[in-house]
Short mmCIF file of N, CA and C in Angstrom, two decimals:
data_model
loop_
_atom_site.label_atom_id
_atom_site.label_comp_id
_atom_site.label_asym_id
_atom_site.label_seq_id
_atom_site.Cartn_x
_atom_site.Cartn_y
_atom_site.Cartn_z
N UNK U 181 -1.72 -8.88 -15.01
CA UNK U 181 -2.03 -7.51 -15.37
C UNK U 181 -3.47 -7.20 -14.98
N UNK U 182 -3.84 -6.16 -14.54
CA UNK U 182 -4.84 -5.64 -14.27
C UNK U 182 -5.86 -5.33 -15.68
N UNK U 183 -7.10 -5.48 -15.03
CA UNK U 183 -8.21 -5.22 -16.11
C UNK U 183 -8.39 -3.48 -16.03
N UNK U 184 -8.57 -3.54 -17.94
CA UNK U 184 -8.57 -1.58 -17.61
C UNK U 184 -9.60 -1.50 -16.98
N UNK U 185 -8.67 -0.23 -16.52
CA UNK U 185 -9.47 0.67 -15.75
C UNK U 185 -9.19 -0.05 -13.40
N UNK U 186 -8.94 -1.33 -13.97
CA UNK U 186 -8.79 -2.20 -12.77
C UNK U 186 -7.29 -0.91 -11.60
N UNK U 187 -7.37 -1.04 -10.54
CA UNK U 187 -6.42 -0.95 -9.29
C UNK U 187 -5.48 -1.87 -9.11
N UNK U 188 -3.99 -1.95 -9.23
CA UNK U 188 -3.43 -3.15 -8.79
C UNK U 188 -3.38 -2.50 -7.57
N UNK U 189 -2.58 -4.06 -6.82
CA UNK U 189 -2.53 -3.45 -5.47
C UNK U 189 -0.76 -3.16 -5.65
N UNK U 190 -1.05 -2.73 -4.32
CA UNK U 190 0.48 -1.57 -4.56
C UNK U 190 1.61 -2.61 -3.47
N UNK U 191 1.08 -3.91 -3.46
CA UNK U 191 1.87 -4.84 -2.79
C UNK U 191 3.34 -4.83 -3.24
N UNK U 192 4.52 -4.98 -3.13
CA UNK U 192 6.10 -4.47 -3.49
C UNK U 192 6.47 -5.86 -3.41
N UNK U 193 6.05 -7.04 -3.09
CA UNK U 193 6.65 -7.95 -2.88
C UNK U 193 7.75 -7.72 -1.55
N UNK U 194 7.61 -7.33 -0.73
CA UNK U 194 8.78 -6.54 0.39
C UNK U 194 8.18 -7.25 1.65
N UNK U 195 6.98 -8.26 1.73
CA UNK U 195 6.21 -8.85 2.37
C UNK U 195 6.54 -9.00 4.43
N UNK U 196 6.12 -7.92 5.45
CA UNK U 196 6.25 -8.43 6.89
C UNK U 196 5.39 -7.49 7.20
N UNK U 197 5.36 -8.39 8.62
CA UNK U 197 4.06 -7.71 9.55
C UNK U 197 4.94 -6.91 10.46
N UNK U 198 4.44 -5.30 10.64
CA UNK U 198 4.87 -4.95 11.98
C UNK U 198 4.70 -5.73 12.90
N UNK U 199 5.27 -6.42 14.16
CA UNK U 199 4.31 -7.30 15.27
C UNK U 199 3.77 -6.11 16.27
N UNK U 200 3.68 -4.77 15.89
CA UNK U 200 2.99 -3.55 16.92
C UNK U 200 1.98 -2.69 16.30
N UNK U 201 2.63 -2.96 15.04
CA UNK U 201 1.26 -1.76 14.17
C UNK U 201 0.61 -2.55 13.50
N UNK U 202 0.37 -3.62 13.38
CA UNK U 202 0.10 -4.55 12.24
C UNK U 202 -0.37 -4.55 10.90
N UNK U 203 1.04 -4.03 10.24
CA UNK U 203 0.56 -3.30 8.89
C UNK U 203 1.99 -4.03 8.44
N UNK U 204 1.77 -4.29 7.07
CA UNK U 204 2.88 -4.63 6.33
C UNK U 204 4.16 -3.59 6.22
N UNK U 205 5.20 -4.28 6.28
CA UNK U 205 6.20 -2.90 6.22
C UNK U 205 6.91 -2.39 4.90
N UNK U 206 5.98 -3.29 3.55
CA UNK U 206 6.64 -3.02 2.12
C UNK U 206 5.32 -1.73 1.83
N UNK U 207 4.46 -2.38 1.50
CA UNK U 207 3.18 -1.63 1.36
C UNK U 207 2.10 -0.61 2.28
N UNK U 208 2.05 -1.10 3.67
CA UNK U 208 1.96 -0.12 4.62
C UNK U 208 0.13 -0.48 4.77
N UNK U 209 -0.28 -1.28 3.99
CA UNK U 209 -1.63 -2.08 4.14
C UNK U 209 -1.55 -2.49 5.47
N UNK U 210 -3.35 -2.82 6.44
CA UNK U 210 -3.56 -3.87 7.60
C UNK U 210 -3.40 -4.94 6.83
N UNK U 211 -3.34 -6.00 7.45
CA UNK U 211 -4.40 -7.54 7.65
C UNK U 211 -5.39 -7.42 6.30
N UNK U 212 -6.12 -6.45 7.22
CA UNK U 212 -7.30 -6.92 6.69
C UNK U 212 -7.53 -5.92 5.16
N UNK U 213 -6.99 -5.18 4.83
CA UNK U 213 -7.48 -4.65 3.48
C UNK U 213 -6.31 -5.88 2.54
N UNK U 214 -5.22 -6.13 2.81
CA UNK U 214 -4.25 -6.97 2.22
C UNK U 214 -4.88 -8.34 1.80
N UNK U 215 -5.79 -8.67 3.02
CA UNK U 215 -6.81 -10.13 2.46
C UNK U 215 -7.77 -9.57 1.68
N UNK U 216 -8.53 -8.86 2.01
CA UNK U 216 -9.86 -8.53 0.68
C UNK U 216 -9.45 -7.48 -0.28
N UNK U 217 -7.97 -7.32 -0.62
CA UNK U 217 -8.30 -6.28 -2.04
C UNK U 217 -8.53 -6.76 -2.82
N UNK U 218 -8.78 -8.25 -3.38
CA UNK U 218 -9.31 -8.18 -4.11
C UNK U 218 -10.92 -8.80 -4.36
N UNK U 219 -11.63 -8.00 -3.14
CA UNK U 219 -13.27 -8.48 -3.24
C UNK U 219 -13.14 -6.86 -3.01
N UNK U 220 -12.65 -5.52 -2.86
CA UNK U 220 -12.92 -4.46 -2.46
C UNK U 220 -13.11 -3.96 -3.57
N UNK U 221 -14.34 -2.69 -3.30
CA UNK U 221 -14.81 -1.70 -4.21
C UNK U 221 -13.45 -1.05 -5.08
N UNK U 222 -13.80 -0.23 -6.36
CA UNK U 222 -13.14 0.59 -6.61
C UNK U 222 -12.76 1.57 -6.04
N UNK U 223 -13.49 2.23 -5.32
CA UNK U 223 -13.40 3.17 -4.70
C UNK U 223 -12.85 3.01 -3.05
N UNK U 224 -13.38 1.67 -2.88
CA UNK U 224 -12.41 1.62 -1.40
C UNK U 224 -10.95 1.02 -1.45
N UNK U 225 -10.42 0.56 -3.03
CA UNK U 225 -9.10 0.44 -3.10
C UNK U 225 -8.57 1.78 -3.18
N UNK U 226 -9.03 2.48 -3.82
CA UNK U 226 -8.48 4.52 -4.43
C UNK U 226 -8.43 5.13 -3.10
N UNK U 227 -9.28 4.71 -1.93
CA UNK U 227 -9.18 4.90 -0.54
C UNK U 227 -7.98 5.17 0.09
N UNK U 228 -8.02 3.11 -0.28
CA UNK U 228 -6.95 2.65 0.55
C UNK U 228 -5.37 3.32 -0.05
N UNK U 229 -5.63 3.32 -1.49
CA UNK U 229 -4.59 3.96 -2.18
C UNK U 229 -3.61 4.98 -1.58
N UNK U 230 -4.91 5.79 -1.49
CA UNK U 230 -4.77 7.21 -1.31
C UNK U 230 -4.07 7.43 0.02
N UNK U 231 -4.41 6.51 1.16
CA UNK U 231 -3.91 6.98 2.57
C UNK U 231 -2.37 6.26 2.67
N UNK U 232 -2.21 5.68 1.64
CA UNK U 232 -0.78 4.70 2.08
C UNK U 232 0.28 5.67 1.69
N UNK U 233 0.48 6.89 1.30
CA UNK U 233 1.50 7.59 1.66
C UNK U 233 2.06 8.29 2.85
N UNK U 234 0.83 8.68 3.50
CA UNK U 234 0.22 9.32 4.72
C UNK U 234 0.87 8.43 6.03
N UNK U 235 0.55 6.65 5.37
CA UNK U 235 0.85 6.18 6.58
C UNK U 235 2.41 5.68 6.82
N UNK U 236 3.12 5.62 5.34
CA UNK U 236 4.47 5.31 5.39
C UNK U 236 5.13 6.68 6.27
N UNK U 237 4.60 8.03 6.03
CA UNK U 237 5.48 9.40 6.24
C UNK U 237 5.18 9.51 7.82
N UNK U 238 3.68 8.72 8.38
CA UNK U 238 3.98 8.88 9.59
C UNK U 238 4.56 7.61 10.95
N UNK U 239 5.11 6.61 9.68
CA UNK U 239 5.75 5.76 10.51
C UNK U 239 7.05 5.58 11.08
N UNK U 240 7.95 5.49 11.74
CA UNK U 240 8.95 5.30 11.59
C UNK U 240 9.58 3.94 10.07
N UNK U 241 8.44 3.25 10.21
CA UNK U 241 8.62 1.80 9.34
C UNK U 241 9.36 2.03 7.93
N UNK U 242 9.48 3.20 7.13
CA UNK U 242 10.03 3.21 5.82
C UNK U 242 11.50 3.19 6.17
N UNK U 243 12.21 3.67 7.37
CA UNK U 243 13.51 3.44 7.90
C UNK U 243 13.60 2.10 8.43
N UNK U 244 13.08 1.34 8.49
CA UNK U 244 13.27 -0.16 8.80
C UNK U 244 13.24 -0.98 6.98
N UNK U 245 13.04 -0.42 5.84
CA UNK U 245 13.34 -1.26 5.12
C UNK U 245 12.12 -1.39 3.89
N UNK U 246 10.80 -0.77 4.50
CA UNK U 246 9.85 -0.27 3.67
C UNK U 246 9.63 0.40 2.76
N UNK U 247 8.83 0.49 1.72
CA UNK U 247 8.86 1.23 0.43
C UNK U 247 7.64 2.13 0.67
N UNK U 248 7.98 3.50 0.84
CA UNK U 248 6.94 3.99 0.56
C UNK U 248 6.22 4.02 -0.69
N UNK U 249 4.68 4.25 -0.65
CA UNK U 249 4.32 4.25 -2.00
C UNK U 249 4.21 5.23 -2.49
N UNK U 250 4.18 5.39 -3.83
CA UNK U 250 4.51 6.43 -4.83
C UNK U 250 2.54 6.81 -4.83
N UNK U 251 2.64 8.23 -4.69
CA UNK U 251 1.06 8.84 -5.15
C UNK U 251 1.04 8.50 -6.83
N UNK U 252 -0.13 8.03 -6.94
CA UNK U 252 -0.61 7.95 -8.75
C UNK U 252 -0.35 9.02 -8.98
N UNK U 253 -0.32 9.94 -8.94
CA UNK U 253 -0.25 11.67 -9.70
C UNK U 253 1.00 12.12 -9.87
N UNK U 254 2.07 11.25 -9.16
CA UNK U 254 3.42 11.76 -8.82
C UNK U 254 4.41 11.39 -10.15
N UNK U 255 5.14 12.22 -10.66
CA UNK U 255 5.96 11.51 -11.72
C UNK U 255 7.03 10.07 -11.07
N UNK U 256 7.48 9.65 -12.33
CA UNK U 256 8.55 8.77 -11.72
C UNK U 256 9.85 9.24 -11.81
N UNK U 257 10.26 8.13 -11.03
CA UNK U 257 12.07 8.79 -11.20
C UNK U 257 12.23 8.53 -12.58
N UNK U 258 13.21 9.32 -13.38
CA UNK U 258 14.02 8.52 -14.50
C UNK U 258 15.31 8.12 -14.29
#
């Protein structure tokens, strides 16, 4: 569990590499923010947060099996 106030990461357990975009195809993270989230700022996780809807809607990749991520602000399903 995350420390309050803490960012989890929005990892799905859904774990692969595009081998062309090289971004995970559960979470939609690079390489490289996926190795340091957890040495990254608050604010450059809320960043990274923030653009991973952006990048699922402009991939083809959420039709291959990917989860897009849910915006923090967004309700949930019930």
């Amino acid at each position: 569990m995350a420390e309050h106030g803490a960012i989890e990461s929005p990892c799905r357990k859904l774990c692969a590499l595009h081998p062309e975009r090289k971004i995970c195809t559960g979470c939609f993270r690079s390489l490289a923010e996926i190795g340091t989230w957890a040495r990254m700022t608050p604010a450059d996780r809320r960043r990274v947060m923030a653009e991973l809807p952006a990048r699922a809607r402009a991939s083809d990749l959420a039709d291959q099996g990917g989860v897009a991520p849910r915006p923090a602000d967004s309700p949930r399903d019930i």
